[in-house]
Every structure is written in structure tokens, then in C-alpha cells.
PDB file of C-alpha atoms in Angstrom:
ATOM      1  CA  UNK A   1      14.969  -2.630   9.464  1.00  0.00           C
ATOM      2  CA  UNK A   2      13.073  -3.904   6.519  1.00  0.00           C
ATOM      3  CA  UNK A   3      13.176  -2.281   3.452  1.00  0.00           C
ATOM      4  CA  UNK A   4      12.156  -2.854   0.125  1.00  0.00           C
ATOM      5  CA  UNK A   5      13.319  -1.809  -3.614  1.00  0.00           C
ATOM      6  CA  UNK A   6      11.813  -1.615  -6.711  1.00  0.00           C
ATOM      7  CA  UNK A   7      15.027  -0.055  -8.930  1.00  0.00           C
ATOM      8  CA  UNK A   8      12.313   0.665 -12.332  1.00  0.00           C
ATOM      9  CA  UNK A   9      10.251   4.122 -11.860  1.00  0.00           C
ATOM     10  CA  UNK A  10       9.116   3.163 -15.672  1.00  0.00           C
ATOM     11  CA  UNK A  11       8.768  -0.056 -17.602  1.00  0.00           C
ATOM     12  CA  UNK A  12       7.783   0.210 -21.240  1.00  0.00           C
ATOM     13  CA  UNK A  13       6.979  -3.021 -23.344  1.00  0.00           C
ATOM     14  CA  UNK A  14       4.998  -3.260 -26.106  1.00  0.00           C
ATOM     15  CA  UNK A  15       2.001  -5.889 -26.282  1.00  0.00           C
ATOM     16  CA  UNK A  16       2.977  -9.545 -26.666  1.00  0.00           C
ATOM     17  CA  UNK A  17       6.163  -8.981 -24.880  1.00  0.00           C
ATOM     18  CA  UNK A  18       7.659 -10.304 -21.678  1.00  0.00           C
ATOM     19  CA  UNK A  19       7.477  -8.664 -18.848  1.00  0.00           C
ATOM     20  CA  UNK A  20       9.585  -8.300 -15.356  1.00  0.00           C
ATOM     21  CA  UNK A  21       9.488  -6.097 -12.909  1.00  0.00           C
ATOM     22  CA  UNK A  22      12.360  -6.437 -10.521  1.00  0.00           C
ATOM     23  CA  UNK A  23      11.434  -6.197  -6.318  1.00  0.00           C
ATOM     24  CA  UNK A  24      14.437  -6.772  -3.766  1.00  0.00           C
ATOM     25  CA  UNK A  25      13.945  -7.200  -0.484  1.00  0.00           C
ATOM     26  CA  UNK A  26      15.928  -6.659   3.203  1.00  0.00           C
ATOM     27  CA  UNK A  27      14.358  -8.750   6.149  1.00  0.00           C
ATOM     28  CA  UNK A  28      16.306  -9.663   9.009  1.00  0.00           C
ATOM     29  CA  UNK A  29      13.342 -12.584   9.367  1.00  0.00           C
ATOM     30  CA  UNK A  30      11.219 -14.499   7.484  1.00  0.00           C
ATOM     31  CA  UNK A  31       9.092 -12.049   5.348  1.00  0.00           C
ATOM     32  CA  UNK A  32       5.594 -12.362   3.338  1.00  0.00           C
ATOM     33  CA  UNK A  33       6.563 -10.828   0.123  1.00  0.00           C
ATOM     34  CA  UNK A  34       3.422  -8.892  -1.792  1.00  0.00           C
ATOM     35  CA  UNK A  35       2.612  -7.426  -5.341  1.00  0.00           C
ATOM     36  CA  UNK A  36      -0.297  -5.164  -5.271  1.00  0.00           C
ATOM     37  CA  UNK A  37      -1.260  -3.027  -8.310  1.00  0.00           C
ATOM     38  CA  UNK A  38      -3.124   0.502  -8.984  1.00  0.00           C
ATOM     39  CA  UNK A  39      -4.732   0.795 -12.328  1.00  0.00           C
ATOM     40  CA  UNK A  40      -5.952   4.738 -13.377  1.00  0.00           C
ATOM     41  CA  UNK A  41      -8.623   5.927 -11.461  1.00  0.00           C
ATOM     42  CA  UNK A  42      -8.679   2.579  -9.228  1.00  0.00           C
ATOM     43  CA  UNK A  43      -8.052   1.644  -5.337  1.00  0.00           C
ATOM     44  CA  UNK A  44      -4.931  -0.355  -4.694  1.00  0.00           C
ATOM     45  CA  UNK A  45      -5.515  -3.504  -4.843  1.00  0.00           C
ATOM     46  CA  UNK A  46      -3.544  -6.838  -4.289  1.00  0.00           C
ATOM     47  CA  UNK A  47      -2.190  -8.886  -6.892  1.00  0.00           C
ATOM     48  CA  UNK A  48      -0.810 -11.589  -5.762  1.00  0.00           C
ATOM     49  CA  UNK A  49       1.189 -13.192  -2.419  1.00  0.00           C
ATOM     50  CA  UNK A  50       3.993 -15.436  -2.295  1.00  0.00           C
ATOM     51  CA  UNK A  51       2.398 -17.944  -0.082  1.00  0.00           C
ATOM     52  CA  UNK A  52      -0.271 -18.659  -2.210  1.00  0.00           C
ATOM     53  CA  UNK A  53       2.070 -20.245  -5.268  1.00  0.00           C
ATOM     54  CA  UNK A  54      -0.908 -19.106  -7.554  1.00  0.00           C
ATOM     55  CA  UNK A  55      -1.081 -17.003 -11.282  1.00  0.00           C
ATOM     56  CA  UNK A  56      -3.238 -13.862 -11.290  1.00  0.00           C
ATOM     57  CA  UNK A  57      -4.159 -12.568 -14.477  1.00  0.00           C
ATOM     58  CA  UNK A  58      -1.108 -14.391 -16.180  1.00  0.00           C
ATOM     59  CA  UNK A  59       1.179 -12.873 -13.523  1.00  0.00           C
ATOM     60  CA  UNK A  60       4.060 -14.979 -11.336  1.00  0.00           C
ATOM     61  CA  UNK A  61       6.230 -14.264  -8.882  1.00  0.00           C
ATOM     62  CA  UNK A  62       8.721 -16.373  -6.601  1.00  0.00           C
ATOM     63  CA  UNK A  63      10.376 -15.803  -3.839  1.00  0.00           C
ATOM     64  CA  UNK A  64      14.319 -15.922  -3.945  1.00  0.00           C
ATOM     65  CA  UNK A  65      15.545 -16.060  -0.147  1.00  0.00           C
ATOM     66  CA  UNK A  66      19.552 -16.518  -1.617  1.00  0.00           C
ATOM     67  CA  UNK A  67      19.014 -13.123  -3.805  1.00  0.00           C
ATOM     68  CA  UNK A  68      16.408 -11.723  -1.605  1.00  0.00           C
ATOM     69  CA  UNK A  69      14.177 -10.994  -4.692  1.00  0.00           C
ATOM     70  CA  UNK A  70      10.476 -11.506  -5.378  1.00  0.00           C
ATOM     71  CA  UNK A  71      10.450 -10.246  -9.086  1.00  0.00           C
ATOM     72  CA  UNK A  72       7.323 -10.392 -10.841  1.00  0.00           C
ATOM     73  CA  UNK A  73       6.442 -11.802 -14.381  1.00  0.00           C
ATOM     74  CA  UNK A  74       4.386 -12.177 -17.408  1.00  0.00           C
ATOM     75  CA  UNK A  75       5.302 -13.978 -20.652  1.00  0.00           C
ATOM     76  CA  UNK A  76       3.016 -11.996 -22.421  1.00  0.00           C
ATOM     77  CA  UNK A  77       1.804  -8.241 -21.899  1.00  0.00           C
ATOM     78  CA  UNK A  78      -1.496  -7.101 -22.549  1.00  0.00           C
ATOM     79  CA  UNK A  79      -2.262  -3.632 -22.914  1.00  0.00           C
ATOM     80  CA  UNK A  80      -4.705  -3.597 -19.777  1.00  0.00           C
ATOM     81  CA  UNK A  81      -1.770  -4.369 -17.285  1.00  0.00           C
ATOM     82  CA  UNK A  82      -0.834  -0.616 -17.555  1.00  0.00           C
ATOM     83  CA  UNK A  83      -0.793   0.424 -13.802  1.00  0.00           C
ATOM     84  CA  UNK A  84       1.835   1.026 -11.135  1.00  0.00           C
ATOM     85  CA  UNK A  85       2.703  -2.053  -9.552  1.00  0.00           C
ATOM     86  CA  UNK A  86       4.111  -1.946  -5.722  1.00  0.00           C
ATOM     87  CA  UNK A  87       6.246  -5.040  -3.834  1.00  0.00           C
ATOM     88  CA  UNK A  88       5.408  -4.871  -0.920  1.00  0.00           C
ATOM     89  CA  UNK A  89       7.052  -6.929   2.395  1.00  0.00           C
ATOM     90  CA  UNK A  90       5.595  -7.670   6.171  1.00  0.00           C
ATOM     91  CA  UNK A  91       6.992  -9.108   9.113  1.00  0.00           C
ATOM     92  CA  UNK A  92       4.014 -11.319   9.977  1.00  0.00           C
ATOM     93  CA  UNK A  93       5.784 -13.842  11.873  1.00  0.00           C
ATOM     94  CA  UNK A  94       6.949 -10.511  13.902  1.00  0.00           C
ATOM     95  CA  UNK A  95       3.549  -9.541  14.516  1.00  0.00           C
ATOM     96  CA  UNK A  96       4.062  -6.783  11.980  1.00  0.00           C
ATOM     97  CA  UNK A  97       1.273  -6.508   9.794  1.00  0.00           C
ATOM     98  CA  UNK A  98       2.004  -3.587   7.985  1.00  0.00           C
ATOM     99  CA  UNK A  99       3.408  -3.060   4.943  1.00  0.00           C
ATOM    100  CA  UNK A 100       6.399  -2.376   3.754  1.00  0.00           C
ATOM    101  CA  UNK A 101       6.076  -0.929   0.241  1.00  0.00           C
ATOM    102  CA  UNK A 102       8.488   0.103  -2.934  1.00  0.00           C
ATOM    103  CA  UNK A 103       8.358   3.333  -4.487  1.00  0.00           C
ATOM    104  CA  UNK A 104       6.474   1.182  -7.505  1.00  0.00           C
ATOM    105  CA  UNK A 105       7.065   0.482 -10.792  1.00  0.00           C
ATOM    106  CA  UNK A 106       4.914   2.223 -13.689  1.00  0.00           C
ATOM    107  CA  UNK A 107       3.944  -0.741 -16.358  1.00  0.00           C
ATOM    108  CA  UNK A 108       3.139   0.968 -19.656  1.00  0.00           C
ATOM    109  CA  UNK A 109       2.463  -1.790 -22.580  1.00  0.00           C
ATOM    110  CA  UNK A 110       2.048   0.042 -25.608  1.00  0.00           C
ATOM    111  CA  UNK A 111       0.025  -1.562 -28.203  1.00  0.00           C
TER     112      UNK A 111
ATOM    113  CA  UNK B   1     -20.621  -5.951   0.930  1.00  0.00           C
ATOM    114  CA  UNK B   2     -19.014  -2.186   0.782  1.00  0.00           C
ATOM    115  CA  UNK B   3     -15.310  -2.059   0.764  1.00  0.00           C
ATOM    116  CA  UNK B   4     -13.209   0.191   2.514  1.00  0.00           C
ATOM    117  CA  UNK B   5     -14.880   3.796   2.615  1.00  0.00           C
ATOM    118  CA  UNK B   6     -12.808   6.929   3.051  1.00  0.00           C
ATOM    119  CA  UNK B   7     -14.104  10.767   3.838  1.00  0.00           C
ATOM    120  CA  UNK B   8     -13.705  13.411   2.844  1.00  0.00           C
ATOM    121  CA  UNK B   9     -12.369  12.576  -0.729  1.00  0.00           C
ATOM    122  CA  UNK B  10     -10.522  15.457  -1.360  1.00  0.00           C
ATOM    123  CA  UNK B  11      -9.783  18.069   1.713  1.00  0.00           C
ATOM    124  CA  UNK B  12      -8.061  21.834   0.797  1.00  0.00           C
ATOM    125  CA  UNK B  13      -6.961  23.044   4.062  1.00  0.00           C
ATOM    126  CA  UNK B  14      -4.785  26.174   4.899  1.00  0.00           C
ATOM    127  CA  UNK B  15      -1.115  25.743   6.774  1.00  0.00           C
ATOM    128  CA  UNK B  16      -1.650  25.344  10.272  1.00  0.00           C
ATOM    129  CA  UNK B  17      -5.747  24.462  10.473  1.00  0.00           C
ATOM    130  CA  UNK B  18      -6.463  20.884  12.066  1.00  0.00           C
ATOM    131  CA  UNK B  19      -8.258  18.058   9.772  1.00  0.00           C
ATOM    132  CA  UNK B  20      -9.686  14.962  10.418  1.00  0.00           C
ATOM    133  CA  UNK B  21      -9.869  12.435   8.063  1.00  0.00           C
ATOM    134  CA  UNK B  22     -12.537   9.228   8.435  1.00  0.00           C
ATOM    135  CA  UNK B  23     -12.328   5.691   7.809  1.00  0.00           C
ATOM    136  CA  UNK B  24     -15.041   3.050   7.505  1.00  0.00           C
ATOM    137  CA  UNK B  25     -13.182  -0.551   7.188  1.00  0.00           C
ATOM    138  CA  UNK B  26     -15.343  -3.679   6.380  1.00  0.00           C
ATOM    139  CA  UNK B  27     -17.408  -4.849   8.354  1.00  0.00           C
ATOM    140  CA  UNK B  28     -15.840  -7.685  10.909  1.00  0.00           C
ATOM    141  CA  UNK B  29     -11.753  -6.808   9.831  1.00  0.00           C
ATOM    142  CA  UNK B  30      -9.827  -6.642  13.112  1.00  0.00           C
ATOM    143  CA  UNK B  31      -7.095  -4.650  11.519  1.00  0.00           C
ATOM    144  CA  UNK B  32      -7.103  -1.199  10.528  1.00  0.00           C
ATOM    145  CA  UNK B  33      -4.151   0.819   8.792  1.00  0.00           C
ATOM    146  CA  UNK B  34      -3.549   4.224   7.795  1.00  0.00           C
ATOM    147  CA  UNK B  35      -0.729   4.423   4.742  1.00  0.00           C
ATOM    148  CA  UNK B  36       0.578   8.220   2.692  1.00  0.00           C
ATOM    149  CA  UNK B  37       0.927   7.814  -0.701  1.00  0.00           C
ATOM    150  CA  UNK B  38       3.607  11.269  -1.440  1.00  0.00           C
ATOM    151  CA  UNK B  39       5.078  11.884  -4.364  1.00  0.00           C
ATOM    152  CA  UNK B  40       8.303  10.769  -4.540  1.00  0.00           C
ATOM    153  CA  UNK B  41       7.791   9.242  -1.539  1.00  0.00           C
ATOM    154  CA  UNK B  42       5.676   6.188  -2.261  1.00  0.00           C
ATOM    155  CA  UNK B  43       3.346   4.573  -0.117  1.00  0.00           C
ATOM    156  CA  UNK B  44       4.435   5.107   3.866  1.00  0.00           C
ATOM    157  CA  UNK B  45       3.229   3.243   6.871  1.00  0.00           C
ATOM    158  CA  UNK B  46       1.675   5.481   9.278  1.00  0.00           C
ATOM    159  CA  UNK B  47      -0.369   3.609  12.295  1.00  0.00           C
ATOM    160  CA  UNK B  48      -1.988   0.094  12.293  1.00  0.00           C
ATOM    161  CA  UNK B  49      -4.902  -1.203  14.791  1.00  0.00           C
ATOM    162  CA  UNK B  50      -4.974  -4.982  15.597  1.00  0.00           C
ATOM    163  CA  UNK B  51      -8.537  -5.516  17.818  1.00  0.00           C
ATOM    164  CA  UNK B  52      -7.836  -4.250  21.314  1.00  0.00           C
ATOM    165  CA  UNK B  53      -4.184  -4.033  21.230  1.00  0.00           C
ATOM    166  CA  UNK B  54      -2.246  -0.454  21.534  1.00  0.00           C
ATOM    167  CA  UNK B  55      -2.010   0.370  18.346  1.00  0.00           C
ATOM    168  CA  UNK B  56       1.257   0.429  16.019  1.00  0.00           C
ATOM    169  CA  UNK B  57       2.180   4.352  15.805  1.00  0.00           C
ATOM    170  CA  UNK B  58       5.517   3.763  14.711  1.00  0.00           C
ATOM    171  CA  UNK B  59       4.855   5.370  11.411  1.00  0.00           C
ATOM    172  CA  UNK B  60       3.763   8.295  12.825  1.00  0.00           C
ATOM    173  CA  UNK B  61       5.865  10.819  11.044  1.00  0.00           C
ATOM    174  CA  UNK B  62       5.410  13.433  13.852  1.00  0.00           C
ATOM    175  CA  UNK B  63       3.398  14.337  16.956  1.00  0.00           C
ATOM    176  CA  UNK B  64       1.174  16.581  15.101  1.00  0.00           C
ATOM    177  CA  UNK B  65      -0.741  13.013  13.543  1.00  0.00           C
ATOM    178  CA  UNK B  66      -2.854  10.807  15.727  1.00  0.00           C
ATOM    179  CA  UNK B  67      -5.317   8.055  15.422  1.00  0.00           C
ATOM    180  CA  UNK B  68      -7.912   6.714  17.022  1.00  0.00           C
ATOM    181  CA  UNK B  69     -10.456   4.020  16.478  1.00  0.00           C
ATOM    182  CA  UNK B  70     -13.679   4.141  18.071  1.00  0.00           C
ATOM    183  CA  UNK B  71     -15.606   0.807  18.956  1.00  0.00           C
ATOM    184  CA  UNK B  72     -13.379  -1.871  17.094  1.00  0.00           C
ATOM    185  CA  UNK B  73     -14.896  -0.097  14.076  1.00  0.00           C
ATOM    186  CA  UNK B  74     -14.432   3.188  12.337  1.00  0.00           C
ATOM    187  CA  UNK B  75     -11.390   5.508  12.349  1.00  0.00           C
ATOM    188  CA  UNK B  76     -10.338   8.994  12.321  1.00  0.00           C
ATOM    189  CA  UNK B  77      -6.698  10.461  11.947  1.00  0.00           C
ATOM    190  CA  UNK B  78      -6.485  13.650  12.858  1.00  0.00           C
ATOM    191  CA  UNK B  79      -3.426  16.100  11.623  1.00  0.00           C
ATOM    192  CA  UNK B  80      -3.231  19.391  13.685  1.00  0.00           C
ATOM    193  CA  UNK B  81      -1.257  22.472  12.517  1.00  0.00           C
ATOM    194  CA  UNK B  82      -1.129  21.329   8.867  1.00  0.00           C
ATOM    195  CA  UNK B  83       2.004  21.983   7.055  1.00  0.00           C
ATOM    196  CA  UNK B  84       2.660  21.721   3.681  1.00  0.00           C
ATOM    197  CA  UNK B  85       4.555  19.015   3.090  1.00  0.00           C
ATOM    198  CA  UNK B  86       1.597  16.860   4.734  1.00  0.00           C
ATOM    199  CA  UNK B  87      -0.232  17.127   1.045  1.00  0.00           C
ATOM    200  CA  UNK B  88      -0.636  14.019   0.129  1.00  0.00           C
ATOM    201  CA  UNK B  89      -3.271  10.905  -0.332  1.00  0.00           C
ATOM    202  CA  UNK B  90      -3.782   9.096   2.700  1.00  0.00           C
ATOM    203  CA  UNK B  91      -4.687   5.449   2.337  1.00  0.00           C
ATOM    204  CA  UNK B  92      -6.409   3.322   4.567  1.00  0.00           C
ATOM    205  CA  UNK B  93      -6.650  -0.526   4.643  1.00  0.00           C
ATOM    206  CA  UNK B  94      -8.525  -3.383   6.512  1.00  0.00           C
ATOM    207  CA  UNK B  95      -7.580  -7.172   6.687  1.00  0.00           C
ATOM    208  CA  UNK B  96      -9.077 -10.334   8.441  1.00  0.00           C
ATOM    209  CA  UNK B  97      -5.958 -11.231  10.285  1.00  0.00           C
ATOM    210  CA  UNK B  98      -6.811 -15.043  10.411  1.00  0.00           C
ATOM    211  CA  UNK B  99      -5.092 -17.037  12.631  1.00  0.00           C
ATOM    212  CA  UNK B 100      -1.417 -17.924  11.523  1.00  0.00           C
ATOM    213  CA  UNK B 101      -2.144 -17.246   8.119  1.00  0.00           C
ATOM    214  CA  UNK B 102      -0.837 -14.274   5.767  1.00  0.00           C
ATOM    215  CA  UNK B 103      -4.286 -11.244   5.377  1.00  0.00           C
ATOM    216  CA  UNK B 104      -5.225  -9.677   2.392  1.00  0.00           C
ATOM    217  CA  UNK B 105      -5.178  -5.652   2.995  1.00  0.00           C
ATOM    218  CA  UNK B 106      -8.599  -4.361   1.378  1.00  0.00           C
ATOM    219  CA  UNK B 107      -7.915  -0.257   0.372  1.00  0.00           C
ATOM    220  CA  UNK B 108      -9.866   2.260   0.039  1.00  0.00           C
ATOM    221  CA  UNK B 109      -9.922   5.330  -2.497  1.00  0.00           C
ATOM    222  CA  UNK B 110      -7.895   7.558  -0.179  1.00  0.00           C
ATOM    223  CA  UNK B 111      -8.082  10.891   0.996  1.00  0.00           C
ATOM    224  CA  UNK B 112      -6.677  13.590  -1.050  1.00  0.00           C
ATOM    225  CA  UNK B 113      -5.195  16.389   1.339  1.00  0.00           C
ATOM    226  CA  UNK B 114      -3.895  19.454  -0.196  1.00  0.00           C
ATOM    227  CA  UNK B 115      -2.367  21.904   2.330  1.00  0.00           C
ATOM    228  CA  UNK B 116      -2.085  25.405   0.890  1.00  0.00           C
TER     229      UNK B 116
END
């Protein structure tokens, strides 16, 4: 089973500070690992992807296979990344396209 | 182009009516989803389309939800005898699915489905 944990309901940071938001991860394969973000009154939408190695928006995230973790980061918080963030895991090289999600993490940067 | 479009937006129903809710996914995506965003729940995987293939209806949380999609193209899920703890905002998503390589999942605005 696959199954994936984001342990933060709430993160609170004020503006200029670092930010992490933890995501574990249980795969018995190799998984694509997933951040996709909600801002208010927005559609999901995705953030960023582990296979792509890329920053979105000042955001990073790598993939830790020995601690099963794909915890995403920002040196820097700006007030506009207030949203719920979700980690999210699928089993492509299953054939398993959907998604896995956490219960999400709710980003407030306070100015 | 238009992204994913979702109807009704909102959709009050009483315990035990039927609803259908639609789905229009972009134009030339292969694979369809349906996801339920609870709360305290998060977001659940309900039933995925993949071109011709049976569908995935291993999310299905119970044989009172079904899904079809007509034509390669738009879909409907259909709940019958609502209950309450169906309320919820149901999510659908479209991706590419190129070959080999990892799909972005394109979302729409969801369906907001209060059962009273």
C-alpha cells in the first residue's frame, strides 16, 4: 500500500523566514513524489515534481529514498505562499497514475 | 485553451436523491480522474480513466458511486441514494500521460456537494 504523510496541519512563519514543510512517504516501488498547492479561492494546482530537479517560485524539494522523505523548502517566505500545500505520491512505473495525497499542510506567512 | 471544467458548482441534494456530477477535461488528455476533497479527510482517490482501458475504480468508496466516460471525452459520476457523509468537494483532473514520462494532473474547481 502506498501512503503518504504530511505530520503539520499548520505552519506559521513570518515573512523572510525559512520555510519546510515535512512529506514522508511509503512505496513498496519506485514512486514519483509531487507538491501541489491550493491558494484561497484557487484550483489545485501543481507545484513542483521530483523528476524535474527544477525551483518553482523559490521552492525545492528532493527526494530522500534512505528516509523516504520529499520535504519541501524555501529560504525565504513571502507572504503570497499562504495556501495549503499537498505531497502527493504515484506509482507510475506500476501503471498507477493516481495520486496519492497527504492530508496537507496549511502555510500561513505572516507579514 | 479552457482548463478542466466542472458542473454543477455547488449541488444541495436531500439524503437518498441520486446526483450526477459532470466533467469536461482538456481537450486531447487521455486520462481522466475523479478525487474527494472531505474534511478531515483530505484529498481521496476515487476512479481514474486511461484511453480505452477499464477504468481504475479502486477508489470507489462504495457501490452507490459510478463513473463513466462517454467518447474518450467528458465524464459524469453519478452517486445514488446520497448519504450524508458523501458532502464533500469532488475534484476532477486530466493529464497527457506521455509516453514513459511522469504527467502533470490539470484540476478543476470542483464540485461542491452538500447532502442534507
Amino acid at each position: 500500500a502506498q501512503r503518504v504523510t504530511q505530520p503539520e496541519k499548520l505552519l506559521s512563519v513570518f515573512k523572510g523566514a525559512p520555510v519546510e514543510l515535512k512529506c514522508n512517504y511509503s512505496y513498496s516501488g519506485s514512486p514519483e513524489l509531487f507538491w501541489y498547492v491550493q491558494y484561497s479561492r484557487q484550483r489545485l494546482q501543481l507545484l513542483l515534481r521530483h523528476i524535474s530537479r527544477e525551483s518553482i517560485k523559490g521552492f525545492t524539494a528532493d527526494l530522500n529514498k534512505g528516509e523516504t522523505s520529499f520535504h519541501l523548502k524555501k529560504p525565504f517566505a513571502q507572504e503570497e505562499d499562504s495556501a495549503m500545500y499537498y505531497c502527493a505520491l504515484s506509482g507510475i512505473g506500476t501503471g498507477r497514475r493516481a495520486l496519492t495525497f497527504g492530508s496537507g499542510t496549511r502555510l500561513q506567512v505572516q507579514p | 485553451g479552457a482548463g478542466v471544467s466542472q458542473s454543477p458548482s455547488n449541488k444541495v441534494t436531500e439524503k437518498g436523491k441520486d446526483v450526477e456530477l459532470r466533467c469536461d477535461p482538456i481537450s486531447g488528455h487521455t486520462a481522466l480522474y475523479w478525487y474527494r476533497q472531505s474534511l478531515g479527510q483530505g484529498l481521496e482517490f476515487l476512479i481514474y480513466f486511461q484511453g480505452n482501458s477499464a477504468p481504475d475504480k479502486s477508489g470507489l468508496p462504495s457501490d452507490r458511486f459510478s463513473a463513466e466516460r462517454t467518447g474518450g471525452s467528458v465524464s459524469t459520476l453519478t452517486i445514488q441514494r446520497t448519504q450524508q457523509e458523501d458532502s464533500a468537494v469532488y475534484l476532477c483532473a486530466s493529464s497527457l500521460v506521455p509516453a514513459g514520462g511522469s504527467d502533470e494532473q490539470f484540476f478543476g474547481p470542483g464540485t461542491r456537494l452538500t447532502v442534507l
